[in-house]
Coordinates of C-alpha atoms and ligand atoms in Angstrom, one line a residue:
M286 CA 40.4 38.6 59.0
K287 CA 42.8 38.2 56.1
K288 CA 46.1 36.9 57.4
K289 CA 49.5 37.1 55.8
I290 CA 50.9 33.6 55.7
L291 CA 54.3 32.2 54.6
V292 CA 54.5 28.7 53.3
T293 CA 58.1 27.3 52.9
G294 CA 58.2 24.4 50.5
G295 CA 55.0 25.9 49.0
A296 CA 55.7 24.6 45.5
G297 CA 55.9 21.0 46.6
F298 CA 53.2 18.4 46.8
L299 CA 51.7 19.3 50.2
G300 CA 52.7 22.9 50.1
S301 CA 50.9 23.6 46.8
H302 CA 47.6 22.2 48.2
L303 CA 48.1 24.2 51.4
C304 CA 48.7 27.5 49.5
E305 CA 45.5 26.8 47.5
R306 CA 43.4 26.1 50.6
L307 CA 44.8 29.1 52.5
L308 CA 44.0 31.4 49.5
K309 CA 40.5 29.9 49.3
E310 CA 40.0 30.8 53.0
G311 CA 40.7 34.4 52.0
N312 CA 44.3 34.8 53.2
E313 CA 47.3 36.4 51.6
V314 CA 49.9 33.7 50.8
I315 CA 53.6 33.9 50.1
C316 CA 55.1 30.7 48.7
L317 CA 58.8 30.2 49.3
D318 CA 60.7 27.4 47.5
N319 CA 64.1 26.6 46.0
Y320 CA 62.4 24.1 43.5
F321 CA 64.6 21.1 44.6
T322 CA 61.7 18.7 44.5
G323 CA 58.8 21.2 44.0
Q324 CA 57.7 22.7 40.7
K325 CA 56.4 26.1 39.6
Q326 CA 53.8 24.1 37.7
N327 CA 52.2 23.1 41.0
V328 CA 51.3 26.7 41.9
V329 CA 51.1 28.4 38.5
H330 CA 47.3 28.3 38.5
L331 CA 47.3 30.4 41.7
L332 CA 49.3 33.3 40.1
D333 CA 46.2 35.0 38.9
N334 CA 45.2 35.7 42.5
P335 CA 46.6 39.1 43.5
F336 CA 47.0 37.8 47.1
F337 CA 49.5 35.1 46.1
E338 CA 53.2 35.5 45.4
I339 CA 56.1 33.1 44.9
I340 CA 59.7 33.7 46.0
R341 CA 62.7 31.6 45.0
H342 CA 64.7 31.1 48.1
D343 CA 66.6 28.4 50.0
V344 CA 65.6 28.1 53.7
T345 CA 69.2 27.4 54.7
M346 CA 69.8 31.1 54.2
P347 CA 68.1 33.7 56.4
F348 CA 64.9 35.3 55.1
F349 CA 63.0 38.4 56.3
I350 CA 59.4 39.2 55.8
E351 CA 56.4 40.4 57.9
V352 CA 53.7 37.7 58.2
D353 CA 51.2 36.5 60.8
E354 CA 51.9 32.7 60.4
I355 CA 54.6 30.5 59.0
Y356 CA 54.1 26.9 57.8
N357 CA 57.5 25.3 57.5
L358 CA 57.3 22.5 54.9
A359 CA 60.6 23.0 53.0
C360 CA 62.4 19.7 53.0
P361 CA 62.6 16.8 50.4
A362 CA 60.3 14.1 51.7
S363 CA 61.0 11.1 49.4
P364 CA 63.8 8.7 50.4
I365 CA 65.5 8.9 47.0
H366 CA 65.5 12.7 47.1
Y367 CA 66.5 13.2 50.8
Q368 CA 69.3 10.7 50.3
Y369 CA 70.6 12.4 47.1
N370 CA 72.5 15.0 49.1
P371 CA 72.2 13.9 52.8
I372 CA 74.2 16.8 54.2
K373 CA 71.9 19.3 52.4
T374 CA 68.9 17.5 53.8
I375 CA 70.2 17.9 57.3
K376 CA 71.0 21.6 56.6
T377 CA 67.5 22.2 55.2
S378 CA 65.8 20.7 58.3
V379 CA 68.1 22.2 60.9
M380 CA 69.2 25.5 59.5
G381 CA 65.8 26.0 57.8
A382 CA 64.2 25.6 61.3
I383 CA 66.7 28.0 62.9
N384 CA 66.1 30.6 60.2
M385 CA 62.3 30.3 60.3
L386 CA 62.1 30.2 64.1
G387 CA 64.4 33.2 64.3
L388 CA 62.1 35.0 61.9
A389 CA 59.0 33.9 63.9
R390 CA 60.6 35.3 67.1
R391 CA 61.5 38.6 65.5
I392 CA 58.1 39.2 64.0
R393 CA 56.0 37.4 66.7
A394 CA 54.5 35.0 64.2
K395 CA 53.0 31.6 64.9
I396 CA 54.9 28.8 63.3
L397 CA 54.0 25.2 62.4
Q398 CA 56.6 22.5 61.7
A399 CA 55.8 19.8 59.2
S400 CA 57.4 17.0 61.2
T401 CA 57.1 13.3 60.3
S402 CA 56.3 9.8 61.4
E403 CA 60.0 9.1 60.6
V404 CA 60.8 10.5 64.1
Y405 CA 59.6 7.1 65.3
G406 CA 62.1 5.3 63.0
D407 CA 61.4 1.6 62.8
P408 CA 58.9 1.6 65.6
V409 CA 58.6 -1.1 68.2
I410 CA 55.4 0.4 69.6
H411 CA 52.4 -0.1 67.4
P412 CA 50.3 2.0 66.6
Q413 CA 52.6 4.9 67.3
T414 CA 51.5 7.4 70.0
E415 CA 53.1 10.8 70.4
D416 CA 54.7 9.9 73.7
Y417 CA 56.8 7.2 72.0
W418 CA 60.4 8.3 71.6
G419 CA 61.1 6.2 68.6
N420 CA 63.7 3.8 67.3
V421 CA 66.0 5.6 64.9
N422 CA 69.4 4.5 63.6
P423 CA 71.4 7.7 63.9
I424 CA 74.0 6.6 61.4
G425 CA 71.9 4.8 58.8
I426 CA 70.9 6.1 55.3
R427 CA 67.6 7.5 56.6
A428 CA 69.3 9.4 59.4
C429 CA 69.8 12.6 57.4
Y430 CA 66.0 13.0 57.3
D431 CA 64.9 11.4 60.6
E432 CA 67.6 13.1 62.7
G433 CA 67.2 16.4 60.9
K434 CA 63.4 16.3 61.6
R435 CA 64.1 15.3 65.3
C436 CA 66.5 18.1 65.7
A437 CA 64.0 20.5 64.2
E438 CA 61.4 19.4 66.8
A439 CA 64.0 20.0 69.5
L440 CA 64.6 23.5 68.1
F441 CA 60.9 24.2 68.0
V442 CA 60.2 23.2 71.6
N443 CA 63.3 25.1 72.9
Y444 CA 62.5 28.3 71.0
Q445 CA 59.1 28.0 72.7
R446 CA 60.6 27.5 76.1
Q447 CA 63.3 30.1 75.8
N448 CA 61.7 32.7 73.7
N449 CA 58.0 32.0 74.3
I450 CA 57.1 31.9 70.6
K451 CA 53.9 30.2 69.4
I452 CA 54.8 26.8 67.9
K453 CA 52.9 23.9 66.5
I454 CA 54.4 20.5 65.6
L455 CA 52.5 18.1 63.3
R456 CA 53.9 14.6 62.8
I457 CA 52.7 13.7 59.3
F458 CA 52.3 10.0 58.2
N459 CA 52.4 8.8 54.6
T460 CA 50.3 11.2 52.5
Y461 CA 49.5 10.8 48.8
G462 CA 47.4 12.5 46.1
P463 CA 47.5 14.7 43.0
R464 CA 50.7 16.7 42.4
M465 CA 53.1 14.1 43.8
H466 CA 56.0 14.2 41.4
P467 CA 55.8 11.2 38.9
N468 CA 59.5 10.5 39.6
D469 CA 59.3 11.2 43.3
G470 CA 60.1 7.6 44.2
R471 CA 57.4 7.3 46.9
V472 CA 55.4 4.1 46.8
V473 CA 51.9 5.4 45.8
S474 CA 53.2 7.5 42.8
N475 CA 55.7 4.8 41.8
F476 CA 53.0 2.1 41.7
I477 CA 50.4 4.2 39.9
V478 CA 52.9 5.4 37.2
Q479 CA 54.2 1.9 36.7
A480 CA 50.7 0.5 36.4
L481 CA 49.5 3.1 33.9
K482 CA 52.6 2.5 31.8
G483 CA 52.2 -1.3 31.9
K484 CA 55.7 -1.6 33.6
D485 CA 56.6 -4.0 36.4
I486 CA 55.4 -2.9 39.9
T487 CA 58.5 -2.8 42.1
I488 CA 57.8 -4.2 45.5
Y489 CA 60.9 -3.7 47.8
G490 CA 61.4 -6.8 50.0
D491 CA 58.5 -9.2 50.3
G492 CA 55.9 -6.5 50.5
S493 CA 54.8 -7.5 54.0
Q494 CA 55.9 -4.1 55.5
T495 CA 53.0 -1.8 56.3
R496 CA 52.1 1.8 55.9
S497 CA 48.9 3.8 56.6
F498 CA 48.0 6.2 53.7
C499 CA 46.3 9.6 54.2
Y500 CA 44.7 11.5 51.3
V501 CA 46.1 15.0 50.8
D502 CA 42.8 16.9 51.4
D503 CA 42.4 15.3 54.8
L504 CA 46.0 16.1 55.7
I505 CA 45.7 19.8 54.7
D506 CA 42.5 19.9 56.8
V507 CA 44.3 18.8 60.0
M508 CA 47.3 21.0 59.3
I509 CA 45.1 24.1 59.1
R510 CA 43.1 23.0 62.2
M511 CA 46.4 22.6 64.1
M512 CA 47.6 26.1 63.2
K513 CA 44.2 27.6 64.3
S514 CA 44.0 25.6 67.5
D515 CA 44.5 27.1 71.0
D516 CA 48.1 28.5 71.4
K517 CA 48.5 26.3 74.5
F518 CA 48.2 23.1 72.3
T519 CA 51.7 22.9 70.7
G520 CA 51.7 19.2 69.9
P521 CA 53.5 17.1 68.7
V522 CA 50.4 15.6 67.2
N523 CA 50.1 12.7 64.8
A524 CA 48.3 13.4 61.5
G525 CA 47.5 10.4 59.2
N526 CA 44.9 7.8 58.3
P527 CA 45.1 4.8 60.7
N528 CA 43.9 2.3 58.0
E529 CA 47.0 0.2 57.6
F530 CA 47.9 -1.9 54.5
T531 CA 50.9 -4.1 53.5
I532 CA 52.8 -2.8 50.5
R533 CA 51.7 -5.9 48.5
E534 CA 48.0 -5.1 49.3
L535 CA 48.6 -1.6 48.0
A536 CA 50.2 -3.0 44.7
E537 CA 47.3 -5.3 44.2
M538 CA 44.8 -2.4 44.8
V539 CA 46.5 -0.2 42.3
I540 CA 46.6 -3.0 39.6
R541 CA 42.9 -3.6 40.2
L542 CA 41.9 0.1 40.1
T543 CA 43.9 0.9 37.0
K544 CA 43.0 -2.4 35.3
S545 CA 46.7 -2.8 34.5
K546 CA 48.4 -5.8 33.1
S547 CA 51.6 -5.0 35.1
K548 CA 53.3 -7.8 37.0
I549 CA 54.6 -7.5 40.5
V550 CA 58.3 -7.9 40.9
A551 CA 60.4 -8.2 44.0
C552 CA 63.4 -5.8 44.5
P553 CA 65.9 -5.5 47.3
L554 CA 64.5 -3.9 50.5
P555 CA 66.4 -0.6 51.3
E556 CA 68.4 -0.5 54.5
D557 CA 66.4 0.6 57.7
D558 CA 63.1 0.5 55.9
P559 CA 60.5 0.6 58.7
L560 CA 58.5 -2.7 59.0
Q561 CA 55.3 -1.2 60.2
R562 CA 53.7 2.2 60.6
Q563 CA 50.3 3.3 61.8
P564 CA 49.3 6.5 63.6
D565 CA 47.3 6.6 66.8
I566 CA 45.2 9.7 66.1
S567 CA 43.4 9.9 69.4
L568 CA 45.1 13.2 70.3
A569 CA 44.2 14.9 66.9
K570 CA 40.6 13.7 67.4
K571 CA 40.4 15.1 70.9
E572 CA 42.2 18.4 70.5
L573 CA 41.4 19.2 66.9
G574 CA 38.1 17.4 66.4
W575 CA 39.7 15.8 63.3
T576 CA 39.4 12.4 61.6
P577 CA 40.3 11.6 58.0
K578 CA 37.3 11.2 55.7
I579 CA 38.7 9.8 52.5
E580 CA 39.4 6.1 52.4
I581 CA 42.1 4.5 50.3
E582 CA 40.1 3.4 47.2
E583 CA 38.5 6.8 46.8
G584 CA 41.8 8.6 47.2
L585 CA 43.6 6.3 44.9
I586 CA 41.0 6.8 42.2
K587 CA 41.4 10.6 42.4
T588 CA 45.2 10.2 42.3
I589 CA 45.0 7.8 39.3
E590 CA 42.9 10.3 37.4
Y591 CA 45.6 12.9 38.0
F592 CA 48.4 10.7 36.8
K593 CA 46.5 9.6 33.7
K594 CA 46.6 13.3 32.6
I595 CA 50.3 13.8 33.1
V596 CA 52.1 10.5 32.3
Ligands
NAD659 P1 57.9 17.7 48.4 O1 59.3 17.2 48.1 O2 56.9 17.6 47.3 O3 57.9 19.2 48.9 C1 59.0 19.8 49.6 C2 59.2 21.2 49.0 O4 60.3 21.8 49.7 C3 59.6 21.2 47.6 O5 58.8 22.1 46.9 C4 61.1 21.5 47.6 O6 61.5 22.2 46.4 C5 61.2 22.4 48.8 N1 62.5 22.5 49.4 C6 63.4 21.5 49.6 N2 64.5 22.0 50.2 C7 64.3 23.4 50.2 C8 65.2 24.4 50.7 N3 66.4 24.2 51.2 N4 64.7 25.7 50.6 C9 63.5 25.9 50.1 N5 62.7 25.0 49.7 C10 63.1 23.7 49.7 O7 57.4 16.9 49.7 P2 56.0 16.9 50.4 O8 55.4 15.6 50.5 O9 55.1 18.0 49.9 O10 56.5 17.3 51.9 C11 56.3 18.6 52.5 C12 56.7 18.5 54.0 O11 55.9 17.6 54.7 C13 58.2 18.1 54.1 O12 58.8 18.8 55.2 C14 58.1 16.6 54.6 O13 59.1 16.2 55.4 C15 56.8 16.6 55.3 N6 56.1 15.3 55.3 C16 55.5 14.8 54.2 C17 55.0 13.6 54.2 C18 54.2 13.0 53.0 O14 53.9 11.8 53.1 N7 54.0 13.7 52.0 C19 55.1 12.8 55.4 C20 55.8 13.3 56.5 C21 56.3 14.6 56.5
UDP660 N1 58.3 0.8 48.3 C1 58.1 -0.2 47.4 N2 58.3 0.0 46.1 C2 58.5 1.3 45.6 C3 58.6 2.4 46.5 C4 58.5 2.1 47.8 O1 57.9 -1.4 47.8 O2 58.6 1.4 44.3 C5 58.1 0.6 49.7 C6 59.3 1.1 50.6 O3 60.3 0.1 50.7 C7 58.5 1.3 51.9 C8 57.1 1.7 51.5 O4 57.0 1.3 50.2 O5 58.5 0.1 52.6 C9 56.9 3.2 51.6 O6 57.9 3.8 50.9 P1 57.9 5.4 50.6 O7 59.2 5.7 50.0 O8 56.7 5.8 49.9 O9 57.8 6.1 52.1 P2 58.5 5.8 53.5 O10 59.4 4.6 53.4 O11 59.3 7.0 53.8 O12 57.3 5.6 54.4

């Protein structure tokens, strides 16, 4: 049956892929965005579809609509963007969650929160399982994002307990792919753009810190599976690719795949940059029957092809 679905942050990197996939599945999709880090360009190709519409709106302000499901993705995700106006980042996570949960309660819609591996902070448990409470500096430069997302999770579970609304919490680990903004500042887009332009590849610190990178198609797959799963399964559930690499390994891979002559240079490591990150995805495997399928080289090649067209 055709569902009416609201996607906040729908003009962003993940949101635009999600809107596309939900439309392909035959749904009616409303994309809501204030274009802080997203772009109309990401969804303009969907405008021919009569079951797609876009609305310029800021989630810190209340919003009313009748829908069956809400995917709450609105929030800057890259450290340079979420640290640009930290108070606004907190408001977006917290007031955005309150406004969307209030809406979900009023219209009895199911609602999914795009949470993050950042709720684990600089983790001392490795790989990270959902029952780990995390190691977050509440007053550091990443706190506006980490604590905002942690508060959003608290709001979700309490709206469920107090008001019995249908919630889903997905903890997303580093995801990359086409439609990342070229100036987004995240590591995969930075390295690819630098390599394609023949500029220095900027490794922060000594490059021994690790991340585990998931290709966007796999992530959208698990996000939709989570929304469709049994109402009793609320999460939080980790979503990411467990294959872990050092940032130096990633730089070397990008140089090799782009055949670039760029040199690697060391830059200062930002404060509170997590040293290691790898999702334990046993829960997603068990409850959602999901494992990521696209390995890093294949995903990087697709992403490099995209950036070749736009830089
Ligand atoms: P993105 O920056 O490309 O997308 C975020 C979108 O939200 C943008 O279109 C932006 O304009 C919009 N937005 C920001 N503030 C808003 C506001 N106040 N009102 C309305 N719209 C607003 O980032 P993304 O990578 O697509 O991330 C989407 C979501 O997934 C975010 O909530 C992010 O925290 C989460 N997430 C992403 C990753 C990742 O690796 N991509 C990892 C963990 C969590
Ligand atoms: N990073 C880097 N060079 C860059 C951008 C990022 O070495 O040009 C590092 C960053 O310090 C971090 C990792 O890459 O250790 C991932 O950074 P990103 O901003 O993509 O995501 P997050 O830190 O939120 O996982």
